[in-house]
Short mmCIF file of C-alpha atoms and ligand atoms in Angstrom, two decimals:
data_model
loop_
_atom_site.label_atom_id
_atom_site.label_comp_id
_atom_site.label_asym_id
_atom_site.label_seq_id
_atom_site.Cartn_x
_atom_site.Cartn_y
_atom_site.Cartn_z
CA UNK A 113 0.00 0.00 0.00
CA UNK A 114 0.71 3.28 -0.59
CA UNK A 115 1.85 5.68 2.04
CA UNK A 116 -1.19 7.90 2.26
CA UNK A 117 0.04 11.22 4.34
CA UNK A 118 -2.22 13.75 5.21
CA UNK A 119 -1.45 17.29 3.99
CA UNK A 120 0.70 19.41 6.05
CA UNK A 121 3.65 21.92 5.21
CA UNK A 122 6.01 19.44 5.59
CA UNK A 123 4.10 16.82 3.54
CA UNK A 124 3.40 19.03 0.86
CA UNK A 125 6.93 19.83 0.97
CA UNK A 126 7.50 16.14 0.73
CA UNK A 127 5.42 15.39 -2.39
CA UNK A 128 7.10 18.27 -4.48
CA UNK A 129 10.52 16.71 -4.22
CA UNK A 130 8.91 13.41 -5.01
CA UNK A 131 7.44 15.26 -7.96
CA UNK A 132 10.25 17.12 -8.79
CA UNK A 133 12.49 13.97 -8.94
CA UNK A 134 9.70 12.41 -11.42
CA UNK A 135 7.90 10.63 -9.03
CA UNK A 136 4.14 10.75 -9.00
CA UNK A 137 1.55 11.99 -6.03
CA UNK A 138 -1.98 11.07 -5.21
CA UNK A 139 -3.22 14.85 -4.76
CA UNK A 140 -6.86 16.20 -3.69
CA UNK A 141 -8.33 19.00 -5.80
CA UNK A 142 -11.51 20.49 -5.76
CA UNK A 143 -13.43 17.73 -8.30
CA UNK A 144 -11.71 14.30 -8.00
CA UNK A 145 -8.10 13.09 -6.46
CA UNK A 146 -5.82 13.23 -8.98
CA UNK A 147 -3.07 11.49 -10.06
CA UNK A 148 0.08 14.30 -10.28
CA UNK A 149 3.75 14.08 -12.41
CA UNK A 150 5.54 16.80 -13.85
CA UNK A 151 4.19 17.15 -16.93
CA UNK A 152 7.69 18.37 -18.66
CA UNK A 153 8.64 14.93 -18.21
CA UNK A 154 7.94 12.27 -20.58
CA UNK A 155 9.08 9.66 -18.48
CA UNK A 156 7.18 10.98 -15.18
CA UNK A 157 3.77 11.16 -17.35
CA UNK A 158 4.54 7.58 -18.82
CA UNK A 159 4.46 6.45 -15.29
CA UNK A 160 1.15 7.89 -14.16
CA UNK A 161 -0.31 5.95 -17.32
CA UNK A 162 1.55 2.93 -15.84
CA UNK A 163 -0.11 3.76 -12.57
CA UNK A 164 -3.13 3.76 -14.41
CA UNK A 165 -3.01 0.55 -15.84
CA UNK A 166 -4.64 2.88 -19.26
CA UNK A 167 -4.78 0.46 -22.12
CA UNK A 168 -4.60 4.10 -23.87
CA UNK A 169 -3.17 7.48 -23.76
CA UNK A 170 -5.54 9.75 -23.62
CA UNK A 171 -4.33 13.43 -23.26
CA UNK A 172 -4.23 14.71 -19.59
CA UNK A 173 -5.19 18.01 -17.99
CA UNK A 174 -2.55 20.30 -17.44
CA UNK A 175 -2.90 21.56 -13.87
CA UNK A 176 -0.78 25.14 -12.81
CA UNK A 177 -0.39 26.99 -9.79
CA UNK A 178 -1.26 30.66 -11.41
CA UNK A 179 -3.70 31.05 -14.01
CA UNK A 180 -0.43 33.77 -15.65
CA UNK A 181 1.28 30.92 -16.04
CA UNK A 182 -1.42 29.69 -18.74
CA UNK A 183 0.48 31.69 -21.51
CA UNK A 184 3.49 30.03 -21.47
CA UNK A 185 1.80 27.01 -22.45
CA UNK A 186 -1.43 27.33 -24.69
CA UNK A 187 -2.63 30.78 -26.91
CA UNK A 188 -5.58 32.46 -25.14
CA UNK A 189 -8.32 34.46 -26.83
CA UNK A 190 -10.48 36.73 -25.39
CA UNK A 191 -13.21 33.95 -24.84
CA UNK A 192 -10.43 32.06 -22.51
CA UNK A 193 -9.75 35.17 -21.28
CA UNK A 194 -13.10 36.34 -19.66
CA UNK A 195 -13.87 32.77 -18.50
CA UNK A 196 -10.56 32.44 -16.75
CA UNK A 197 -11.56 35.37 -15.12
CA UNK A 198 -14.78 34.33 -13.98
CA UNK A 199 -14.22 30.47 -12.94
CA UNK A 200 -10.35 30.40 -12.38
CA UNK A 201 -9.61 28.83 -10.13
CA UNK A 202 -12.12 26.45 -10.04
CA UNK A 203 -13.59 23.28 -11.80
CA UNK A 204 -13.41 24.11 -15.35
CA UNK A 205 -10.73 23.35 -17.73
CA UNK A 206 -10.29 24.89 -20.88
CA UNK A 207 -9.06 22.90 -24.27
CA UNK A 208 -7.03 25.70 -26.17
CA UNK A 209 -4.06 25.41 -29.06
CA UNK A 210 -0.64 24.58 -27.63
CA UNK A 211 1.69 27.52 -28.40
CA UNK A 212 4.29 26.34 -30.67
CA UNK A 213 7.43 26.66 -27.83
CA UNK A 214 4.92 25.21 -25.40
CA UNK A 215 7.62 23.08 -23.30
CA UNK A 216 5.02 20.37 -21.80
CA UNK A 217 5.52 16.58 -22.77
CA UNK A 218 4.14 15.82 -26.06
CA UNK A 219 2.62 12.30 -24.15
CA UNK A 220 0.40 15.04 -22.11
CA UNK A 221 -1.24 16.35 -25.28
CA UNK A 222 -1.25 12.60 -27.04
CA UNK A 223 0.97 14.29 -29.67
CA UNK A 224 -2.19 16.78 -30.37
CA UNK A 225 -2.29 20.59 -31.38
CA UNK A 226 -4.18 21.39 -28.49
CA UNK A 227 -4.06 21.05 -24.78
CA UNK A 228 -6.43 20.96 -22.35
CA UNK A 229 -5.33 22.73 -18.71
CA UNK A 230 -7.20 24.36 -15.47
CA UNK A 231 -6.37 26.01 -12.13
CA UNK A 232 -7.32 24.15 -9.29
CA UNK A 233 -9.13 26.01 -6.36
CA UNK A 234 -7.88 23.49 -3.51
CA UNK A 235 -5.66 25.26 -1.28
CA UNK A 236 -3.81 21.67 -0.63
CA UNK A 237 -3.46 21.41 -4.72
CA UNK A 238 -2.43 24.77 -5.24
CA UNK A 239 0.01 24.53 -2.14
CA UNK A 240 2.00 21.59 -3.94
CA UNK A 241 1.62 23.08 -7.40
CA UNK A 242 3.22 26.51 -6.29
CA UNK A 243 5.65 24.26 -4.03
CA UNK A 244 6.83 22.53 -6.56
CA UNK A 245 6.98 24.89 -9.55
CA UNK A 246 5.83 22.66 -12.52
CA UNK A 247 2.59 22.29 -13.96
CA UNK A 248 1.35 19.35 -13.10
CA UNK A 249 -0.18 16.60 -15.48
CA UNK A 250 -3.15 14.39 -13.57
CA UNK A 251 -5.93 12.25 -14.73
CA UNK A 252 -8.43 10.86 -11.86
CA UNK A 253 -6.02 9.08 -9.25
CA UNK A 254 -7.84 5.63 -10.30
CA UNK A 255 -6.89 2.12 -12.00
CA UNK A 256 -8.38 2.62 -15.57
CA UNK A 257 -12.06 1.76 -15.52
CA UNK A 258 -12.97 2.39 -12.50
CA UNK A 259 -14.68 5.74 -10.94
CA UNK A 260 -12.77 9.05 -10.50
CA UNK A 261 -12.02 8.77 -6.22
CA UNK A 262 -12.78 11.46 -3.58
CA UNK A 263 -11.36 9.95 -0.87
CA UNK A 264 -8.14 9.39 0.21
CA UNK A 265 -9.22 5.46 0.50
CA UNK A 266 -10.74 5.44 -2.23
CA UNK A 267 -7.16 6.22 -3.87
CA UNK A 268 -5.53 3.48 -1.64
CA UNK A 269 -7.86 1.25 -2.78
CA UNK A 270 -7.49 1.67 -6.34
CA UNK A 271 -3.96 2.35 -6.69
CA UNK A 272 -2.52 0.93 -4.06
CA UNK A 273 0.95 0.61 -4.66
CA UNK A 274 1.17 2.17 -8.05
CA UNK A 275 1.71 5.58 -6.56
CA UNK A 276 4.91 6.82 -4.74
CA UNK A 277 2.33 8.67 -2.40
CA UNK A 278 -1.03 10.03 -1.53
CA UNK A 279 -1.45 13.31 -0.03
CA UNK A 280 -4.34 13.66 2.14
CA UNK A 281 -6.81 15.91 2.30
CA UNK A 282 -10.37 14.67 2.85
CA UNK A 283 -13.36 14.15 0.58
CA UNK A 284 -13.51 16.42 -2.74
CA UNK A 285 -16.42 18.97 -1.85
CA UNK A 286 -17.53 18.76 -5.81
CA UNK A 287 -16.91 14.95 -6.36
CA UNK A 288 -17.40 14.82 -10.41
CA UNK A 289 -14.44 16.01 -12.91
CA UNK A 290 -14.14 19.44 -14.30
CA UNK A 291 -16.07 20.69 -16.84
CA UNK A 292 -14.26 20.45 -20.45
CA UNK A 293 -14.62 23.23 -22.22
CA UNK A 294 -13.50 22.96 -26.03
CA UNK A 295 -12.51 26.62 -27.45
CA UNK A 296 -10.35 26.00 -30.61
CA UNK A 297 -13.25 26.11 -32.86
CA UNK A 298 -15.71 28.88 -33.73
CA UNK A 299 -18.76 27.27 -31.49
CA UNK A 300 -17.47 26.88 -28.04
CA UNK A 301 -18.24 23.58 -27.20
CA UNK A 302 -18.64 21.09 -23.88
CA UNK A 303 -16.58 17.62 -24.33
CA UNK A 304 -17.71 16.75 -20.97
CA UNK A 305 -20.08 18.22 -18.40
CA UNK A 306 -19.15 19.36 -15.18
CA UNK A 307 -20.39 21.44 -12.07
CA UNK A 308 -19.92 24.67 -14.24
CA UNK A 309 -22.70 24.60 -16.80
CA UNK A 310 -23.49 25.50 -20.26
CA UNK A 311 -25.49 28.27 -18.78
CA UNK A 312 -22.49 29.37 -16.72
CA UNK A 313 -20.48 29.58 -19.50
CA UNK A 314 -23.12 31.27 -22.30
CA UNK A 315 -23.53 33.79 -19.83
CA UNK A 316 -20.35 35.06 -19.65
CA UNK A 317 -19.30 34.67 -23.64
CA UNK A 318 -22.95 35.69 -24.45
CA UNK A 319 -23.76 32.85 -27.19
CA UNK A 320 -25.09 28.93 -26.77
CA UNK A 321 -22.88 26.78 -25.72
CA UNK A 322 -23.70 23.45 -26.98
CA UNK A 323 -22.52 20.14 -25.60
CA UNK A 324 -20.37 17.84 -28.07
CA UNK A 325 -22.54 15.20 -28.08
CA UNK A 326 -25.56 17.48 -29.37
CA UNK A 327 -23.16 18.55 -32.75
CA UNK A 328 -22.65 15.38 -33.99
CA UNK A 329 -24.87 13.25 -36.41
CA UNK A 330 -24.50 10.11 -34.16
CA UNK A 331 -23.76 10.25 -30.11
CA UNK A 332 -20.19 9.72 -29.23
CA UNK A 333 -18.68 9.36 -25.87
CA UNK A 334 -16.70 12.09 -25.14
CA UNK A 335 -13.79 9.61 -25.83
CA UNK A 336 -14.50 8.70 -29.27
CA UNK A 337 -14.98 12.27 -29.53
CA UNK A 338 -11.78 13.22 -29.39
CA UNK A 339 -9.27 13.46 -32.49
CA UNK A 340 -6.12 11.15 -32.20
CA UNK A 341 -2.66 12.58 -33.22
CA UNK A 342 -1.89 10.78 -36.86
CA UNK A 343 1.08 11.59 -38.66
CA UNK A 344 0.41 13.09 -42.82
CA UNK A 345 2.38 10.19 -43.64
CA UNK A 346 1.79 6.41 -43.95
CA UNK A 347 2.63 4.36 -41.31
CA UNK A 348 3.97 0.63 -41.23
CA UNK A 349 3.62 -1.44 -38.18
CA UNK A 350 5.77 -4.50 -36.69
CA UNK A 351 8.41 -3.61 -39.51
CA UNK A 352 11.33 -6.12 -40.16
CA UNK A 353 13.34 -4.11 -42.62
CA UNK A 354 13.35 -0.33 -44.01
CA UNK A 355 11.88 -0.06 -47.61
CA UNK A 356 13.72 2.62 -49.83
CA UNK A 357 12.67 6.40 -48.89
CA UNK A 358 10.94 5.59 -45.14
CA UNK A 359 12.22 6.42 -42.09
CA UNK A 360 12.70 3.81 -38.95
CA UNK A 361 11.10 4.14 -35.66
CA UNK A 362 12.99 1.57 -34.09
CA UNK A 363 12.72 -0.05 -30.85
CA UNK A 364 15.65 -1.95 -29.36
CA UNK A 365 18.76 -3.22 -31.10
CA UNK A 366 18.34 -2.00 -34.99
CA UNK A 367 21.89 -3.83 -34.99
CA UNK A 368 20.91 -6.73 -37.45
CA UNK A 369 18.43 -4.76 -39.35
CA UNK A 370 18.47 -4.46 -42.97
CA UNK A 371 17.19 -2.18 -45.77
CA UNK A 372 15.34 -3.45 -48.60
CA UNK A 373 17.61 -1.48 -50.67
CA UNK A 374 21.07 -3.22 -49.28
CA UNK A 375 22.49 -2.19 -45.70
CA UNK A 376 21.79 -1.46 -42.63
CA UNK A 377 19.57 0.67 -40.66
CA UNK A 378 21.71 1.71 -38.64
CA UNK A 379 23.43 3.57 -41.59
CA UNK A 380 20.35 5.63 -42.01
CA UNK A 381 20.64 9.32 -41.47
CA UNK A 382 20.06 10.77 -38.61
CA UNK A 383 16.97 12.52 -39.66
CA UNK A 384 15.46 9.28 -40.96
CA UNK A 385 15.85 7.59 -37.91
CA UNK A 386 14.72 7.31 -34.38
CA UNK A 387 14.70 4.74 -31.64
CA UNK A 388 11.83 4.68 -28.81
CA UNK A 389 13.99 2.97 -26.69
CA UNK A 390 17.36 0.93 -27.20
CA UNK A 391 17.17 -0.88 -24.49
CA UNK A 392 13.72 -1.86 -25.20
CA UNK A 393 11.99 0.09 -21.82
CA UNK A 394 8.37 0.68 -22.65
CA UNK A 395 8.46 3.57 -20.03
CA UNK A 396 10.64 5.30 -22.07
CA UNK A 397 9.09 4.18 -25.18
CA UNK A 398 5.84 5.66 -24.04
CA UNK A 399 7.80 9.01 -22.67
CA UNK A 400 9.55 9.01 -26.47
CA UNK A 401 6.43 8.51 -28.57
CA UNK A 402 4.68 11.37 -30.15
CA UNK A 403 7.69 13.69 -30.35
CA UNK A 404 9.51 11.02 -32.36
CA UNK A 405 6.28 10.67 -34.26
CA UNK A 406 6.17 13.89 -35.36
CA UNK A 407 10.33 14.47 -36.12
CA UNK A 408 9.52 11.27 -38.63
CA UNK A 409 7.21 13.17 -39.85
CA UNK A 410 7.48 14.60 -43.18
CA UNK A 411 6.94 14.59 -46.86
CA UNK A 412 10.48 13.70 -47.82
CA UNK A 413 9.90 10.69 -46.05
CA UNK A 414 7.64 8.03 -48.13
CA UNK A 415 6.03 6.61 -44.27
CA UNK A 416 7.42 5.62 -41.30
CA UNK A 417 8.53 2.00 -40.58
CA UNK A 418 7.40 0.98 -37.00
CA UNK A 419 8.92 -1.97 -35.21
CA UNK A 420 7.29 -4.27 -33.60
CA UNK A 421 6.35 -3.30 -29.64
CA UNK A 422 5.86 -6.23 -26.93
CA UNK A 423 1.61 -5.98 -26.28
CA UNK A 424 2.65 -5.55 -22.58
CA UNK A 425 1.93 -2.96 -19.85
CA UNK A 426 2.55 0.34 -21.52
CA UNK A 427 3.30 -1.74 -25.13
CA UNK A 428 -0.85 -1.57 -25.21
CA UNK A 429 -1.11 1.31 -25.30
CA UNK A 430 1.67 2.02 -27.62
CA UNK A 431 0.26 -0.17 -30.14
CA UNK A 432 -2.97 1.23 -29.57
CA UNK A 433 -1.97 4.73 -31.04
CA UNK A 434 0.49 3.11 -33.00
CA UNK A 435 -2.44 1.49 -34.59
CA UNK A 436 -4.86 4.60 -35.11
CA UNK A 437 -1.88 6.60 -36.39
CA UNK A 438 -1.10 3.47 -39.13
CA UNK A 439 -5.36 3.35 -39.97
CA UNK A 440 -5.88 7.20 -40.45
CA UNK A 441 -4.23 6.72 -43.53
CA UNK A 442 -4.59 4.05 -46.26
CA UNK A 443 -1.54 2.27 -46.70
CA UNK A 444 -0.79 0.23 -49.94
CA UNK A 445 -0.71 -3.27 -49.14
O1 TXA B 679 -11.53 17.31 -12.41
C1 TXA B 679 -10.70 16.90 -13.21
O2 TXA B 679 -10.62 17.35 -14.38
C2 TXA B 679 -9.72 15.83 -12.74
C3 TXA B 679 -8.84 16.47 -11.65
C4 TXA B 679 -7.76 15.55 -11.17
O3 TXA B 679 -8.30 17.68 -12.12
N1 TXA B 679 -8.95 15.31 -13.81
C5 TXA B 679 -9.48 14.50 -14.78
O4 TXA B 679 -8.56 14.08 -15.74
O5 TXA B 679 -10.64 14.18 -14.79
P1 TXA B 679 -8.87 12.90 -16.77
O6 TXA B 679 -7.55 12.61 -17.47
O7 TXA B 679 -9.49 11.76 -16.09
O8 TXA B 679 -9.81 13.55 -17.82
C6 TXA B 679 -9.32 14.49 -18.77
C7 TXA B 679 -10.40 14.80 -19.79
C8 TXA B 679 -10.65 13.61 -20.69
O9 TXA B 679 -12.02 13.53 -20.97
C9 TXA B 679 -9.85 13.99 -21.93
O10 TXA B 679 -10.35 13.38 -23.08
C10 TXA B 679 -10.03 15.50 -21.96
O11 TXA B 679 -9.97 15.88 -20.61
N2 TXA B 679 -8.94 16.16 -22.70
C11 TXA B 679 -7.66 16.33 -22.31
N3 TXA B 679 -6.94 16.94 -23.26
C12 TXA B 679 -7.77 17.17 -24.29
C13 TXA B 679 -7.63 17.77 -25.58
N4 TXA B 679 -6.47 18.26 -26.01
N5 TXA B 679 -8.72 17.82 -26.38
C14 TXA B 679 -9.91 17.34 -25.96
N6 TXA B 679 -10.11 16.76 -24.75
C15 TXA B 679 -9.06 16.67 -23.94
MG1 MG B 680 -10.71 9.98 -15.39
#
């Protein structure tokens, strides 16, 4: 079990060096506990999916200490602007573009252009955000599946060991997630409803505010809502060799690998090339993932030649986006 600790100056003090050495926290916020790493750190956020036992990465909710520090990540508008103003901090997080230098892990924003992020209103969450300094990355602190906990043994319960600790601080006085507000199109629009309401939001920006599910010809979990990060190339999966003008996104040894067109991999350029993990860690696979993704991508390159990934603990989830970035397209056979 888990070492749940209940929130104190010292504890909180505790849980940002945990989080600053890329260790993840069970943390109470106003909604749901969540499940806290630095989100600047690939390898941190590919442990809270771990944690999570998620058969897929979803993007995560960026979580800061100062609703300022929203700039440095994603490009506000006036809309985002008034609304932070009004419900900030509080339950309501806003999906905006990620600003091009925006230096969060690409695994946070599933390799997407935009990124989703709130400010907290608990004191205990905004405590260890400010005492740490990062923003924070944290889905519900629960096992995938289950229901989004709101008590500190509810967390226990669920995630037991998975988590280097829990900070305590009670029950969650609003119990369901944040609202998830979608503002990067025209229509402002709700992914998923929370305790702020369409009518708290159309009164502020002064037009309807619709809910996802009601723009769409058939209804869609919020889930199935959301667009998946696919690269404008073809991709190949569980690749054996390199085929003349694609590029290698290796895993493990490429030692013995061969292209179709005579040599090695390994003699590929630099640009053509890049390896999720040589030592074959899925952790760091899953850290590596989208930003490699997206350096293989591009038009000199004719797709992107994927090795094969074990289907194992974070290799599921891998080779679930690996396999929605490979079907977006239609590959030749
Ligand atoms: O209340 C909450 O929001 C809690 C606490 C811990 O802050 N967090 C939470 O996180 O519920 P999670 O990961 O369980 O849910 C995040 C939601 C998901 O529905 C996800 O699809 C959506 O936010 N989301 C995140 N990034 C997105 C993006 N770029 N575009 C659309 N939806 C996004
Ligand atoms: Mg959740």
């Amino acid at each position: 079990m888990a070492t749940i600790k209940t929130a104190s100056k010292d504890t909180i003090r505790e849980a940002a060096e945990i989080l600053r050495a890329g260790g993840i926290v069970a943390m109470p916020t106003e909604t749901v506990y969540g499940l806290a790493g630095n989100a600047l750190d690939g390898a941190a956020v590919a442990r809270i999916f771990e944690a999570k036992g998620r058969p897929q990465f979803n993007p995560l909710i960026t979580h800061i200490a100062d609703a300022k520090d929203a700039e440095k990540y994603v490009e506000l508008d006036e809309r985002a602007r008034s609304l932070i103003a009004q419900f900030w901090p509080g339950p309501l997080t806003l999906v905006l573009p990620r600003r091009k230098d925006c230096p969060i892990s690409e695994l946070v924003t599933a390799g997407l252009e935009t990124m989703a992020i709130r400010m907290p209103a608990h004191k205990t969450a905004r405590a260890l955000l400010r005492q740490c300094g990062l923003p924070l990355a944290a889905p519900s602190a629960n096992r995938s599946g289950e229901i989004s906990p709101t008590t500190p043994a509810h967390v226990a319960g669920s995630l037991g060991e998975h988590v280097d600790m829990i900070l305590a601080d009670g029950s969650c006085t609003v119990g369901i997630e944040s609202t998830v507000l979608d503002l990067t199109a025209s229509t402002p629009t709700i992914l998923r409803p929370g305790a702020i309401t369409a009518e708290d939001i159309s009164a502020i920006l002064g037009c309807a505010v619709p809910y996802a599910h009601e723009i769409t010809d058939t209804p869609k979990s919020p889930g199935q809502l959301l667009k998946h990060y696919a690269p404008s190339i073809p991709v190949r999966l569980n690749a054996v060799d390199v085929r003349d003008g694609e590029a290698l996104l290796a895993f493990g040894s490429i030692k013995f690998m061969g292209r179709t067109s005579g040599g090695f991999a390994k003699d590929l350029p630099d640009t053509m090339r890049r390896n999720l993990s040589e030592t074959g860690n899925l952790n760091e696979a899953a850290a590596n993932l989208f930003a490699m993704m997206k350096a293989l991508d591009s038009p000199s390159h004719t797709a992107i030649a994927v090795m094969n990934i074990p289907d194992t603990g974070l290799g599921v989830a891998i080779n679930d986006r690996l396999r929605r970035a490979a079907s977006s397209r239609n590959m030749e056979p």
